[in-house]
mmCIF file of C-alpha atoms in Angstrom:
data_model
loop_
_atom_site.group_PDB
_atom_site.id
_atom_site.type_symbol
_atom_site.label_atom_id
_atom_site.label_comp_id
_atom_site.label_asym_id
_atom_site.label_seq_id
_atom_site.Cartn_x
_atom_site.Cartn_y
_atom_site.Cartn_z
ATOM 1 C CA UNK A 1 -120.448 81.712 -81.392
ATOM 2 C CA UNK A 2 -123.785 83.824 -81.573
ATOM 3 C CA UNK A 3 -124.388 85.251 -85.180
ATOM 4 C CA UNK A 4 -124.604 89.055 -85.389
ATOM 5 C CA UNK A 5 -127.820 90.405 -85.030
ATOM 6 C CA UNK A 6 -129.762 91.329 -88.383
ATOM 7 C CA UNK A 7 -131.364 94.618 -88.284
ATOM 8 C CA UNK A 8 -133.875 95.508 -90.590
ATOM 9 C CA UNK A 9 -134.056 98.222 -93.030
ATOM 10 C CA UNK A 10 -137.939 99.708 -91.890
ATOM 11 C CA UNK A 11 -137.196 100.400 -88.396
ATOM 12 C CA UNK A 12 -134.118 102.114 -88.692
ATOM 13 C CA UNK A 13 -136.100 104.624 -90.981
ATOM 14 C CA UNK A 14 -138.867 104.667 -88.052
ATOM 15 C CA UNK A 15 -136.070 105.530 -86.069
ATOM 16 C CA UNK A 16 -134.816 108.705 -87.900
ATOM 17 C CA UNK A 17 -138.059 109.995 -88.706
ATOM 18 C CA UNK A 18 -138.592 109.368 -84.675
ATOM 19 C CA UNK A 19 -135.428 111.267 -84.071
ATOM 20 C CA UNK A 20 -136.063 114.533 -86.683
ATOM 21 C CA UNK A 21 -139.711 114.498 -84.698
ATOM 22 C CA UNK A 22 -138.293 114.616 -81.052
ATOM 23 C CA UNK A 23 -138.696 118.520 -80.862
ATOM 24 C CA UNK A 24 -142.146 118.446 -82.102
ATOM 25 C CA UNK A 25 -143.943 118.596 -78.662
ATOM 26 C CA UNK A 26 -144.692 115.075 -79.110
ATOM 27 C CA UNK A 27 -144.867 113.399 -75.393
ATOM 28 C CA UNK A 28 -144.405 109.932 -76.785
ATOM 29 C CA UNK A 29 -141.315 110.598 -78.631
ATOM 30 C CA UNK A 30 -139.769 113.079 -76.414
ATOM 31 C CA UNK A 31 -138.455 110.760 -73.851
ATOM 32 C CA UNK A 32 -137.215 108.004 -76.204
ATOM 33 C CA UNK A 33 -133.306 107.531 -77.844
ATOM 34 C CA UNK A 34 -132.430 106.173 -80.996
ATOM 35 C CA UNK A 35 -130.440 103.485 -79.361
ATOM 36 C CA UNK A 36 -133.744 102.194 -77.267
ATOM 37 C CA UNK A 37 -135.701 102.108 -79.984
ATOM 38 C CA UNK A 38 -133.133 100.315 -81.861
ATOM 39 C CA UNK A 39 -132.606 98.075 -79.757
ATOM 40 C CA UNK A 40 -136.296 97.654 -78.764
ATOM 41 C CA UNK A 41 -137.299 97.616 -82.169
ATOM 42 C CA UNK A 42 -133.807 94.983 -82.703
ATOM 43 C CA UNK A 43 -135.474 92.877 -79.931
ATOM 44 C CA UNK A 44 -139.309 92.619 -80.950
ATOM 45 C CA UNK A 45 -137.691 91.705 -84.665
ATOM 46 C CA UNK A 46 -135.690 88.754 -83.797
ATOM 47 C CA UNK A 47 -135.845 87.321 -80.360
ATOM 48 C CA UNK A 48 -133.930 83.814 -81.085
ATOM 49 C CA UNK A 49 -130.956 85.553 -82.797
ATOM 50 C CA UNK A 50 -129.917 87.980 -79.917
ATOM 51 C CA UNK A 51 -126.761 87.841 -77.902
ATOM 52 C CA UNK A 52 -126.343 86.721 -74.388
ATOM 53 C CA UNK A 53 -125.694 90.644 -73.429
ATOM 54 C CA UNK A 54 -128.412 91.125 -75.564
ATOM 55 C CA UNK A 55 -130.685 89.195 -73.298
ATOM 56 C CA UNK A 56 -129.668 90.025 -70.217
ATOM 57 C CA UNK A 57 -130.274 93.731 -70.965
ATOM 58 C CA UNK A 58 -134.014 92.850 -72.286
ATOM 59 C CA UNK A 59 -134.435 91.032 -69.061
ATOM 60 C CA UNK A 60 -133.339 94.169 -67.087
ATOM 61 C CA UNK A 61 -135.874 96.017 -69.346
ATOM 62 C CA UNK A 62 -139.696 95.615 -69.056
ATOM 63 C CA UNK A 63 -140.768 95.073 -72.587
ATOM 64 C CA UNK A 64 -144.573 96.903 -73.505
ATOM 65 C CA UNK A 65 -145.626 95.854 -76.687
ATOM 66 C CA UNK A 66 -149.254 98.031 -76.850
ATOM 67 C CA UNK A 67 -146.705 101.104 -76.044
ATOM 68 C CA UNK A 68 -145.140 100.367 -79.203
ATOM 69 C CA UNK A 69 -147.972 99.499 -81.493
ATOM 70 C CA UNK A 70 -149.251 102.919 -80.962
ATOM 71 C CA UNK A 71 -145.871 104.702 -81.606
ATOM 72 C CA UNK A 72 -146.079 102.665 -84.361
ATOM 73 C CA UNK A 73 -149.195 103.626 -85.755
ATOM 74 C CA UNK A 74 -148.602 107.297 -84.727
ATOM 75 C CA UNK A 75 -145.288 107.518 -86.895
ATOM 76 C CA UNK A 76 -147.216 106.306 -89.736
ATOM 77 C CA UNK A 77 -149.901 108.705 -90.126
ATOM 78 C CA UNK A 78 -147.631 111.468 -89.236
ATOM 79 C CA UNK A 79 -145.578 110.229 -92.536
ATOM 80 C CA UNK A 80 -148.629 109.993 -94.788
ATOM 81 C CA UNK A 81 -149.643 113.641 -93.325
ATOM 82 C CA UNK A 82 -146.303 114.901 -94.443
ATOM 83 C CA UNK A 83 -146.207 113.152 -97.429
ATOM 84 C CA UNK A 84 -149.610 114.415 -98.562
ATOM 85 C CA UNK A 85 -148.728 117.590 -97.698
ATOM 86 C CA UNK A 86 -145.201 117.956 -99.534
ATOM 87 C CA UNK A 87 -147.696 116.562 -102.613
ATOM 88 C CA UNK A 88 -150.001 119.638 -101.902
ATOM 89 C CA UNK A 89 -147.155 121.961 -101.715
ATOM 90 C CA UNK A 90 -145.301 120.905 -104.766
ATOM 91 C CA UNK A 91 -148.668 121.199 -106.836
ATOM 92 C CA UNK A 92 -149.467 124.668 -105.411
ATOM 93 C CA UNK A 93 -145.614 125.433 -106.264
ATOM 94 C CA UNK A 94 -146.032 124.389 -109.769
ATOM 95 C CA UNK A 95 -149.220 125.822 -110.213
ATOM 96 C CA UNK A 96 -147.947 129.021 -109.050
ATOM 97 C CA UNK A 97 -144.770 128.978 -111.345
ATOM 98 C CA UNK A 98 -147.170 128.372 -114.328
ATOM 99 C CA UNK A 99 -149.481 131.178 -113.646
ATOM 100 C CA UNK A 100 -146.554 133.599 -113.759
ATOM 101 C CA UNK A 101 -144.950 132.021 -116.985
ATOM 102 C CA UNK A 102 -148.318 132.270 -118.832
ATOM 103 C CA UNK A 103 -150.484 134.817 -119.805
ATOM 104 C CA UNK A 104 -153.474 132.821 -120.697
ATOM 105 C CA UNK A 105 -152.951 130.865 -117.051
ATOM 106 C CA UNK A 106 -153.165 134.531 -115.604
ATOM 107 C CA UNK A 107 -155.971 135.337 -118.168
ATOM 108 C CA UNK A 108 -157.966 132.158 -116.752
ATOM 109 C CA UNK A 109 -157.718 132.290 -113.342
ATOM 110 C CA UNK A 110 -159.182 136.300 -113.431
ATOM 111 C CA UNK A 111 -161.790 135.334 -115.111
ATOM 112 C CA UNK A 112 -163.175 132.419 -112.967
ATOM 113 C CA UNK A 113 -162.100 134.915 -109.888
ATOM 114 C CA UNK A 114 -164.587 137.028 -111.761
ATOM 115 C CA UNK A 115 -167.406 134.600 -112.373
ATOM 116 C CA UNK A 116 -167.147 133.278 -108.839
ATOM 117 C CA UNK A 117 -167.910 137.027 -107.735
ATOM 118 C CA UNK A 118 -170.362 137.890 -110.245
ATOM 119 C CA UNK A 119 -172.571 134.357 -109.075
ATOM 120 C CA UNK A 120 -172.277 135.412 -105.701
ATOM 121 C CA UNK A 121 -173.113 139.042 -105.841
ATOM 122 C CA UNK A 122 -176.235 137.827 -108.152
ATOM 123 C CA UNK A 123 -176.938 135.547 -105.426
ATOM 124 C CA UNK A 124 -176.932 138.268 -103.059
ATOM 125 C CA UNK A 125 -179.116 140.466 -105.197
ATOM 126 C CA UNK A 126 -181.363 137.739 -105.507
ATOM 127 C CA UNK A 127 -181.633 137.471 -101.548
ATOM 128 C CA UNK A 128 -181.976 141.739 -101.406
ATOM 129 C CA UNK A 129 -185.100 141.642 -103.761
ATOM 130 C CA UNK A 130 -186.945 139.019 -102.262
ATOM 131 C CA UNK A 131 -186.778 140.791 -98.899
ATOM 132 C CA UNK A 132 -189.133 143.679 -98.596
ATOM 133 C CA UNK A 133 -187.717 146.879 -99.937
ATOM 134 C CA UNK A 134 -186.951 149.543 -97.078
ATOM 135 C CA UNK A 135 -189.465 152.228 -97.750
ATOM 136 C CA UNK A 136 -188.896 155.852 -98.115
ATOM 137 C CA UNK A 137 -189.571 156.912 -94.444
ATOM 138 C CA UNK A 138 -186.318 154.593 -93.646
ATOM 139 C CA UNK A 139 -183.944 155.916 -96.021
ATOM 140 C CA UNK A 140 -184.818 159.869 -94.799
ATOM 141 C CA UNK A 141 -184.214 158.283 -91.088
ATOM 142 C CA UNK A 142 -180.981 157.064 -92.343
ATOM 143 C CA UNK A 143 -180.389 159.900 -94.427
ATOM 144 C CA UNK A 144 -182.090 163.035 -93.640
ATOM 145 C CA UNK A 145 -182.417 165.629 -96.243
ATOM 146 C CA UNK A 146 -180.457 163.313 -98.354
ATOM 147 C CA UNK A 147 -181.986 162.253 -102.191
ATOM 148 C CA UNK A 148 -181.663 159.115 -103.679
ATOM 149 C CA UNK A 149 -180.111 157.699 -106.802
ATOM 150 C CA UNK A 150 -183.272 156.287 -108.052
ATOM 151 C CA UNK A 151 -185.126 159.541 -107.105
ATOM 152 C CA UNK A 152 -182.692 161.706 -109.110
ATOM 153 C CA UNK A 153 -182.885 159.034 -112.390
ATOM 154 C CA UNK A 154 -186.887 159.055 -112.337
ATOM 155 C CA UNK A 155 -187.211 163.322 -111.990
ATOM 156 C CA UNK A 156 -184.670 163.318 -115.414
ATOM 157 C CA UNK A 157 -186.827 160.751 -117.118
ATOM 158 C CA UNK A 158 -190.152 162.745 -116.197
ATOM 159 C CA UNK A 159 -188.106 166.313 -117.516
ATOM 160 C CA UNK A 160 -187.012 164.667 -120.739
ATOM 161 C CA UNK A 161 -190.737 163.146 -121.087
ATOM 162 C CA UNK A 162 -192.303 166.724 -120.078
ATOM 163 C CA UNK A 163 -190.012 168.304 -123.194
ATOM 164 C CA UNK A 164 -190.571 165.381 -125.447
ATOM 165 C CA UNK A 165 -194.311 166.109 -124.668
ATOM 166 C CA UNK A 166 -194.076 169.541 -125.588
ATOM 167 C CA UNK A 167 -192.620 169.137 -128.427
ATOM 168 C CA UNK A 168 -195.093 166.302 -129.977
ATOM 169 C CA UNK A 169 -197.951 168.850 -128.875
ATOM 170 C CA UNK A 170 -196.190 171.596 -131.156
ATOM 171 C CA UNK A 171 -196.107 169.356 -133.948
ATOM 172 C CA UNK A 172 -199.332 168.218 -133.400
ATOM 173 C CA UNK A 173 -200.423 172.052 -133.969
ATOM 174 C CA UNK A 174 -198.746 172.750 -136.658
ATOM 175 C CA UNK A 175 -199.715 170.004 -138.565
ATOM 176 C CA UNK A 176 -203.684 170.522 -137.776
ATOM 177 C CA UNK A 177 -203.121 174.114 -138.485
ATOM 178 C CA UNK A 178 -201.924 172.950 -141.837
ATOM 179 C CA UNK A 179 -204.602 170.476 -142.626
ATOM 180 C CA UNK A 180 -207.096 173.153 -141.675
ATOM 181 C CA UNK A 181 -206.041 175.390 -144.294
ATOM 182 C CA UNK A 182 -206.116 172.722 -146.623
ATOM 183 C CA UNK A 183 -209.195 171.167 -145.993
ATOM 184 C CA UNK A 184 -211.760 174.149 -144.860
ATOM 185 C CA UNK A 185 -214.889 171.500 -144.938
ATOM 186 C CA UNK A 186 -214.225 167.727 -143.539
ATOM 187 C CA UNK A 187 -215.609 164.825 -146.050
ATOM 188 C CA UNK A 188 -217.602 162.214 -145.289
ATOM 189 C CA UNK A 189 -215.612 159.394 -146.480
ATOM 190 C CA UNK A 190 -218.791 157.218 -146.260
ATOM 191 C CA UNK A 191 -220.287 159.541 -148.984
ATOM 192 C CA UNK A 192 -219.676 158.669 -152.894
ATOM 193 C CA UNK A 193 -220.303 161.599 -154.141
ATOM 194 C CA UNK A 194 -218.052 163.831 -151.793
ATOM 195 C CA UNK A 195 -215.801 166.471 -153.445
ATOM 196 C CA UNK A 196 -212.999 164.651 -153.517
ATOM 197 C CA UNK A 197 -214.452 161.421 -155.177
ATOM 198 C CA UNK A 198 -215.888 163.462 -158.024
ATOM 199 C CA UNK A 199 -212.750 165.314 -158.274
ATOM 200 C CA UNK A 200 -211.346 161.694 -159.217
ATOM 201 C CA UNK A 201 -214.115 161.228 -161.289
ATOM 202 C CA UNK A 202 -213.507 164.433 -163.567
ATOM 203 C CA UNK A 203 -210.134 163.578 -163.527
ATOM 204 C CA UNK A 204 -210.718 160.056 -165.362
ATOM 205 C CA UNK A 205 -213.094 161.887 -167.205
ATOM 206 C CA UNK A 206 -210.459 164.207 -169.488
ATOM 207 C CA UNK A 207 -207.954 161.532 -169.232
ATOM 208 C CA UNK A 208 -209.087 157.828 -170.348
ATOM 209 C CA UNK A 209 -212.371 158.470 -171.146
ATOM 210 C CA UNK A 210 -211.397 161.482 -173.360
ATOM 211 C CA UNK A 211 -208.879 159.599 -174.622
ATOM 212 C CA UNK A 212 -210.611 156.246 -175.501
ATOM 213 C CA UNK A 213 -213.205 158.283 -177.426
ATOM 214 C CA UNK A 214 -211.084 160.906 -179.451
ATOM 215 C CA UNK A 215 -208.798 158.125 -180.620
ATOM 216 C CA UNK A 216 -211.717 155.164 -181.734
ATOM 217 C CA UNK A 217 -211.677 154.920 -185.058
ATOM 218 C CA UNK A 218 -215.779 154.281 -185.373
ATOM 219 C CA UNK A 219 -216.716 157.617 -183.350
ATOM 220 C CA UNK A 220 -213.606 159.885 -183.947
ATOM 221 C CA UNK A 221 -214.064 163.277 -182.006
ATOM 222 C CA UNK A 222 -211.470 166.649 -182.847
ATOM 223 C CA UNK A 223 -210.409 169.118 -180.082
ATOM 224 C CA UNK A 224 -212.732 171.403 -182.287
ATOM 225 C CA UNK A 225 -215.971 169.354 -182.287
ATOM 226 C CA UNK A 226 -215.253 167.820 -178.279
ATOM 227 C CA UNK A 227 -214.464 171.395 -176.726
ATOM 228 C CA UNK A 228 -217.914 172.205 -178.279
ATOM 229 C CA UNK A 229 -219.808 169.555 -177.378
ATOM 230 C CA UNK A 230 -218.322 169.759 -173.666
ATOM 231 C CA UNK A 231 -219.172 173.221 -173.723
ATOM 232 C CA UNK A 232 -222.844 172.870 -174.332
ATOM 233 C CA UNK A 233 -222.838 169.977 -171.856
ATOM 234 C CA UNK A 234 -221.829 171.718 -168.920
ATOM 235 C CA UNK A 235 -224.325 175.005 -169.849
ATOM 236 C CA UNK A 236 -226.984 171.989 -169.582
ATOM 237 C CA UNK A 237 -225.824 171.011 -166.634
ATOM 238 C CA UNK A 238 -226.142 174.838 -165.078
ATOM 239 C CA UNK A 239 -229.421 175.461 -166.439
ATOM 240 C CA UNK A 240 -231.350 171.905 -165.343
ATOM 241 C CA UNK A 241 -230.221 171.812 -161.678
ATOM 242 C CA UNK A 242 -231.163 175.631 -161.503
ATOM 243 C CA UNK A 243 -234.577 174.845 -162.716
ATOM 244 C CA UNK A 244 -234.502 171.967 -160.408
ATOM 245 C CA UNK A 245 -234.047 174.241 -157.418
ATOM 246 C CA UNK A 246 -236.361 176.862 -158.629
ATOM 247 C CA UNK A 247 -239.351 174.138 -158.762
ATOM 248 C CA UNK A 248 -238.197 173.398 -155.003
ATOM 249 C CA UNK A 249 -238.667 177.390 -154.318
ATOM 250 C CA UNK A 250 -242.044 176.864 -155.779
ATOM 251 C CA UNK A 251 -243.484 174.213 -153.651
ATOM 252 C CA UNK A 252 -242.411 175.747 -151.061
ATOM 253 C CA UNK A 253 -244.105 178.700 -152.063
ATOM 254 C CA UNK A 254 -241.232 181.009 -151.503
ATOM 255 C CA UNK A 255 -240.858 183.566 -154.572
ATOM 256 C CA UNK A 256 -237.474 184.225 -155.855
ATOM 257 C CA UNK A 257 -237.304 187.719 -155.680
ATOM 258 C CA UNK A 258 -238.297 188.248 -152.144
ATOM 259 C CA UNK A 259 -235.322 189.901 -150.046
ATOM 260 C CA UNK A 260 -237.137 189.022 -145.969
ATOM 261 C CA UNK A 261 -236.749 185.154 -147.422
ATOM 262 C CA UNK A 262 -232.637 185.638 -148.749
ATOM 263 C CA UNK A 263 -231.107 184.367 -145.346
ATOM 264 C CA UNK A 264 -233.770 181.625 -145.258
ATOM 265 C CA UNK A 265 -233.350 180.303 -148.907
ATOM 266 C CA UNK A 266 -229.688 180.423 -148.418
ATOM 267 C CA UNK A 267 -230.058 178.248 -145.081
ATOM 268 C CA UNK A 268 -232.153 175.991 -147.612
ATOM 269 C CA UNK A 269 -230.051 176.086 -150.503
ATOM 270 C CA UNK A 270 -227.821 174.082 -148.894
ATOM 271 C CA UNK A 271 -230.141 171.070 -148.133
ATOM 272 C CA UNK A 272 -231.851 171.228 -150.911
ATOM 273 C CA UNK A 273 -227.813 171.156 -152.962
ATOM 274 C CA UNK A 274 -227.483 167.405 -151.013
ATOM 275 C CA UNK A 275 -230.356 165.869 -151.761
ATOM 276 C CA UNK A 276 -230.528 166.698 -155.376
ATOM 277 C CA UNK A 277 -226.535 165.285 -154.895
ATOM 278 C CA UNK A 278 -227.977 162.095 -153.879
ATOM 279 C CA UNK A 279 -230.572 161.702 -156.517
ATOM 280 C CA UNK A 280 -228.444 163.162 -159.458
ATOM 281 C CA UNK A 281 -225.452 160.681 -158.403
ATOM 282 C CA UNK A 282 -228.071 157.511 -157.794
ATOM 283 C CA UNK A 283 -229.772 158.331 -161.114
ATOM 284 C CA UNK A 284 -229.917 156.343 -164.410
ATOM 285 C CA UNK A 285 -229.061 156.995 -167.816
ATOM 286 C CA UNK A 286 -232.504 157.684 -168.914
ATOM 287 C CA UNK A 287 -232.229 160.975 -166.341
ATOM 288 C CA UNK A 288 -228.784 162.224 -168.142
ATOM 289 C CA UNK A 289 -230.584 161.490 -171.317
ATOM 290 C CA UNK A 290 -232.968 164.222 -170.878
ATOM 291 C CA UNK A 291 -229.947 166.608 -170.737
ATOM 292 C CA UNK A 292 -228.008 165.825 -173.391
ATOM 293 C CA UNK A 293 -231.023 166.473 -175.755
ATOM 294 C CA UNK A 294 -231.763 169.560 -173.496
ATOM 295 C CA UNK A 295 -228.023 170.249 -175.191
ATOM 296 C CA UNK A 296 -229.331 169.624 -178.440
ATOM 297 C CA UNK A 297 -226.469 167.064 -178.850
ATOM 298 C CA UNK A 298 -226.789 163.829 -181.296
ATOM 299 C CA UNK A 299 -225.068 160.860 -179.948
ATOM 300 C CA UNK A 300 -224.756 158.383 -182.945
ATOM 301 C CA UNK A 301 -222.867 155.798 -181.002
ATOM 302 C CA UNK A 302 -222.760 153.853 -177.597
ATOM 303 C CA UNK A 303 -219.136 155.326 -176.970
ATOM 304 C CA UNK A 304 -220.169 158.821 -177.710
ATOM 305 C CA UNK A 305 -223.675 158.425 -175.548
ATOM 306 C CA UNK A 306 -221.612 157.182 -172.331
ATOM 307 C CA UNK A 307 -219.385 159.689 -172.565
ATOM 308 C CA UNK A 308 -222.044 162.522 -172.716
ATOM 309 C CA UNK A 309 -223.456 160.996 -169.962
ATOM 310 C CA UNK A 310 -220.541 160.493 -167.956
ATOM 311 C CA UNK A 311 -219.857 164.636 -168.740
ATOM 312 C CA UNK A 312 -223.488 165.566 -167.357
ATOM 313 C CA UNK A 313 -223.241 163.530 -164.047
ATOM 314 C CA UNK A 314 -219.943 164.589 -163.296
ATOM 315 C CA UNK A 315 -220.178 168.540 -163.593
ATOM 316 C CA UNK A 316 -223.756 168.002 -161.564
ATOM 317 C CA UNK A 317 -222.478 166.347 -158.827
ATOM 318 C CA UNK A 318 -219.307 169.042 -158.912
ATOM 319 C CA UNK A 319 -221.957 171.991 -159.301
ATOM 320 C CA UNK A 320 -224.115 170.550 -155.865
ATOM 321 C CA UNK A 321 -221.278 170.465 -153.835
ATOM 322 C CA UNK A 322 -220.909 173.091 -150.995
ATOM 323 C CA UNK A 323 -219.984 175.506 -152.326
ATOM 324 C CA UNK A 324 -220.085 174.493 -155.891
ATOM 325 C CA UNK A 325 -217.655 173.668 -157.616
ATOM 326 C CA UNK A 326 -217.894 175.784 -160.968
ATOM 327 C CA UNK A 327 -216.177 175.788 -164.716
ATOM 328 C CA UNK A 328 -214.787 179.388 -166.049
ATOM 329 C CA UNK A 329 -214.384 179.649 -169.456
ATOM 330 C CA UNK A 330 -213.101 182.776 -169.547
ATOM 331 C CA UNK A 331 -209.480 182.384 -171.891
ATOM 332 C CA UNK A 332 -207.985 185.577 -170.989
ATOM 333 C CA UNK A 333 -208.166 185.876 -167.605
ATOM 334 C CA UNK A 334 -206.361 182.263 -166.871
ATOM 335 C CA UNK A 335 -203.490 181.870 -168.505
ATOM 336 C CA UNK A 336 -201.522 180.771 -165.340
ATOM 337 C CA UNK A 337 -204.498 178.254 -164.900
ATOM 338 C CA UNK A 338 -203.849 176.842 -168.136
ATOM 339 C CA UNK A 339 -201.955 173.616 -169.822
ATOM 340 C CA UNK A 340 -201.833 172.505 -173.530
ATOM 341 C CA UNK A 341 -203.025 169.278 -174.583
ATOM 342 C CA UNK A 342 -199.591 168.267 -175.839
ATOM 343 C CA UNK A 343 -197.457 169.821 -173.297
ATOM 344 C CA UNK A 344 -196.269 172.948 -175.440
ATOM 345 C CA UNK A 345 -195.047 175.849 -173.597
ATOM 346 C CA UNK A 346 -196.976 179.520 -173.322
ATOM 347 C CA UNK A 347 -194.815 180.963 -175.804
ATOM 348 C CA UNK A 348 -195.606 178.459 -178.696
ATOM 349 C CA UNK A 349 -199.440 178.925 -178.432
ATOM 350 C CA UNK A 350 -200.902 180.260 -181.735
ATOM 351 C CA UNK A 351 -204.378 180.576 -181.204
ATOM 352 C CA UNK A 352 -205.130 178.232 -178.161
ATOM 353 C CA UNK A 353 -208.784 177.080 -176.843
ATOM 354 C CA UNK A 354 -210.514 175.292 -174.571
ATOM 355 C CA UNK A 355 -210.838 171.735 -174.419
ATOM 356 C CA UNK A 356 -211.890 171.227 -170.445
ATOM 357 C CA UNK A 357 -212.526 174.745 -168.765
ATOM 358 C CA UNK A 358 -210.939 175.880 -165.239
ATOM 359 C CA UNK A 359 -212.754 174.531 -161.882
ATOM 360 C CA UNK A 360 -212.824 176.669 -159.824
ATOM 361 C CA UNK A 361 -214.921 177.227 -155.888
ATOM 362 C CA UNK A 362 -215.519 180.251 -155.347
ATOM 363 C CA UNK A 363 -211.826 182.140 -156.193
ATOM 364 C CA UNK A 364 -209.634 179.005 -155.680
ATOM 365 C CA UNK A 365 -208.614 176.986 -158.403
ATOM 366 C CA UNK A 366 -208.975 173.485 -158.399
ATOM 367 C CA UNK A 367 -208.240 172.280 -161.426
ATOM 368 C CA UNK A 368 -206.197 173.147 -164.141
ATOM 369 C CA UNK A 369 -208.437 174.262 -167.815
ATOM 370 C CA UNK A 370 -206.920 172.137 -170.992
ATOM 371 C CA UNK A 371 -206.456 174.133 -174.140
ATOM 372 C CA UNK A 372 -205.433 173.017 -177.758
ATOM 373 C CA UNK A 373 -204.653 175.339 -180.573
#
């Protein structure tokens, strides 16, 4: 008795996939049965063990064994195919559900959508600007009568820069106006003994070196005996450059008291002013010397000669400036003009007088007199 054929496990699977494939289109598999390629498949797996019907049905039956290699082959990549794919479609699936179950997931994938766009449209940019720009005949073919974006942003910029402009120019006025006023005569900033440097110079003049004297104990100076001395310093002071410029007059052999000559001696006034303010400034102590005792004023000690000398060079070089700088002594006439030497108020002055005298060009004031009382 013939033992029952064994069939294996692998092609009956071969055979249902086979069978769920037949409406595919497939022209291999179209015209085939599950029982043929049972059987077929039943034969080619165990020849020795078939049955005499068996046999005698293969031997009614060509048998092609290349035929079924390839279905072979064919069934298996079309399994791996849809095995892959059911992988790709489960991943997508889950992906999917976890993008809609979390915000972050949704937060993520927007953004790289967004960075993907942003590299390409930079990439694209990047392409636009290296190609020639299209010049302004092409966009009024394209658009004619039309204005551009860029045309409209520039003519803003150049009506904001037109006002800003106008603006700084008004300032600009203003301000020079200003300093005009101020400053009537420009200084040579080069020059030492310009008004402004001896202005600092009289300045440290009633303040330290004022000070430094009145308060040494060897040479001790009152407000009574200093506003005297000062006094007498400063009429020196008047009376040598005057003689000074009167000798110049002579020289020149033009006589003081001739009216033709008044516009030219006041043309040469003026020269003659700076170069005496260049010698009187460059000028030793032996030259101040001369008008101290012009003064008739005894210096006993080194502290009280530098001071006196430091008085006459100062008022000089304020008296040869243009216009000269002048000192009023005159009490009554400027009170407004006045401070006391400790700080007291108008209405506590007893019997005030002058310490330093008002400065004064011409009818401005330009520095404060000093009084004590």
């Amino acid at each position: 008795m013939l033992q029952a054929a064994r069939t294996p496990v692998l092609p009956l699977i071969w055979a249902n996939i086979f069978c769920c494939c037949k409406g595919t289109g497939t022209p291999e598999f179209s015209s085939c049965s599950r029982t043929g390629v049972f059987e077929g498949h039943c034969l080619g797996a165990a020849p020795k063990e078939m049955t005499a019907e068996g046999s005698r049905q293969t031997s009614g039956t060509s048998w092609q064994p290349s035929t079924y290699v390839d279905k072979t082959s064919s069934l298996e990549i079309l399994y791996y195919s849809l095995a892959e794919r059911m992988v790709q479609v489960e991943n997508e699936t889950s992906m999917k559900k976890a993008w809609c179950d979390s915000v972050d997931a949704r937060l993520q994938f927007l953004e790289s959508f967004h960075r993907q766009h942003a590299a390409s449209d930079h990439y694209k940019a990047q392409e636009t600007s290296n190609t020639d720009p299209p010049s302004r005949s092409s966009y009024q073919e394209a658009f004619p009568g039309g204005v551009t974006q860029k045309e409209v942003q520039e003519k803003e910029e150049h009506k904001k820069l037109k006002e800003k402009v106008k603006e700084l120019e008004a300032r600009n006025k203003e301000l020079l106006s200003k300093a005009m006023s101020m400053h009537k005569h420009s200084e040579d900033m080069n020059d030492p003994s310009r008004l402004s440097a001896v202005l600092q110079m009289y300045e440290m003049l009633r303040l330290r070196d004022w000070e430094k004297l009145r308060c040494s104990t060897v040479s001790c100076w009152s407000y009574k005996s200093g506003s005297s001395i000062i006094k007498k310093l400063f009429d020196a002071c008047e009376k040598d450059i005057q003689q000074r410029t009167a000798n110049i007059f002579e020289i020149l052999d033009i006589p003081p008291s001739n009216d033709a000559m008044t516009n030219i001696k006041q043309g040469m006034v003026e020269e003659i002013r700076n170069l005496l303010r260049y010698s009187y400034y460059h000028n030793h102590s032996e030259f101040y010397s001369k008008i101290i005792m012009q003064a008739g004023i005894d210096t006993k000690t080194a502290l009280q000669r530098q001071f006196t000398q430091q008085c006459c060079k100062t008022y000089c070089l304020l008296l040869l400036q243009e216009p000269p700088v002048e000192a009023e002594w005159n009490l009554q006439e400027n009170l407004q003009y006045l401070e006391h030497v400790d700080k007291k108020g108008l209405e506590h002055w007893r019997k005030p007088a002058f310490l330093w005298p008002v400065m004064k060009c011409g009818e401005s004031v330009l520095v404060k007199g000093v009084v004590w009382d």
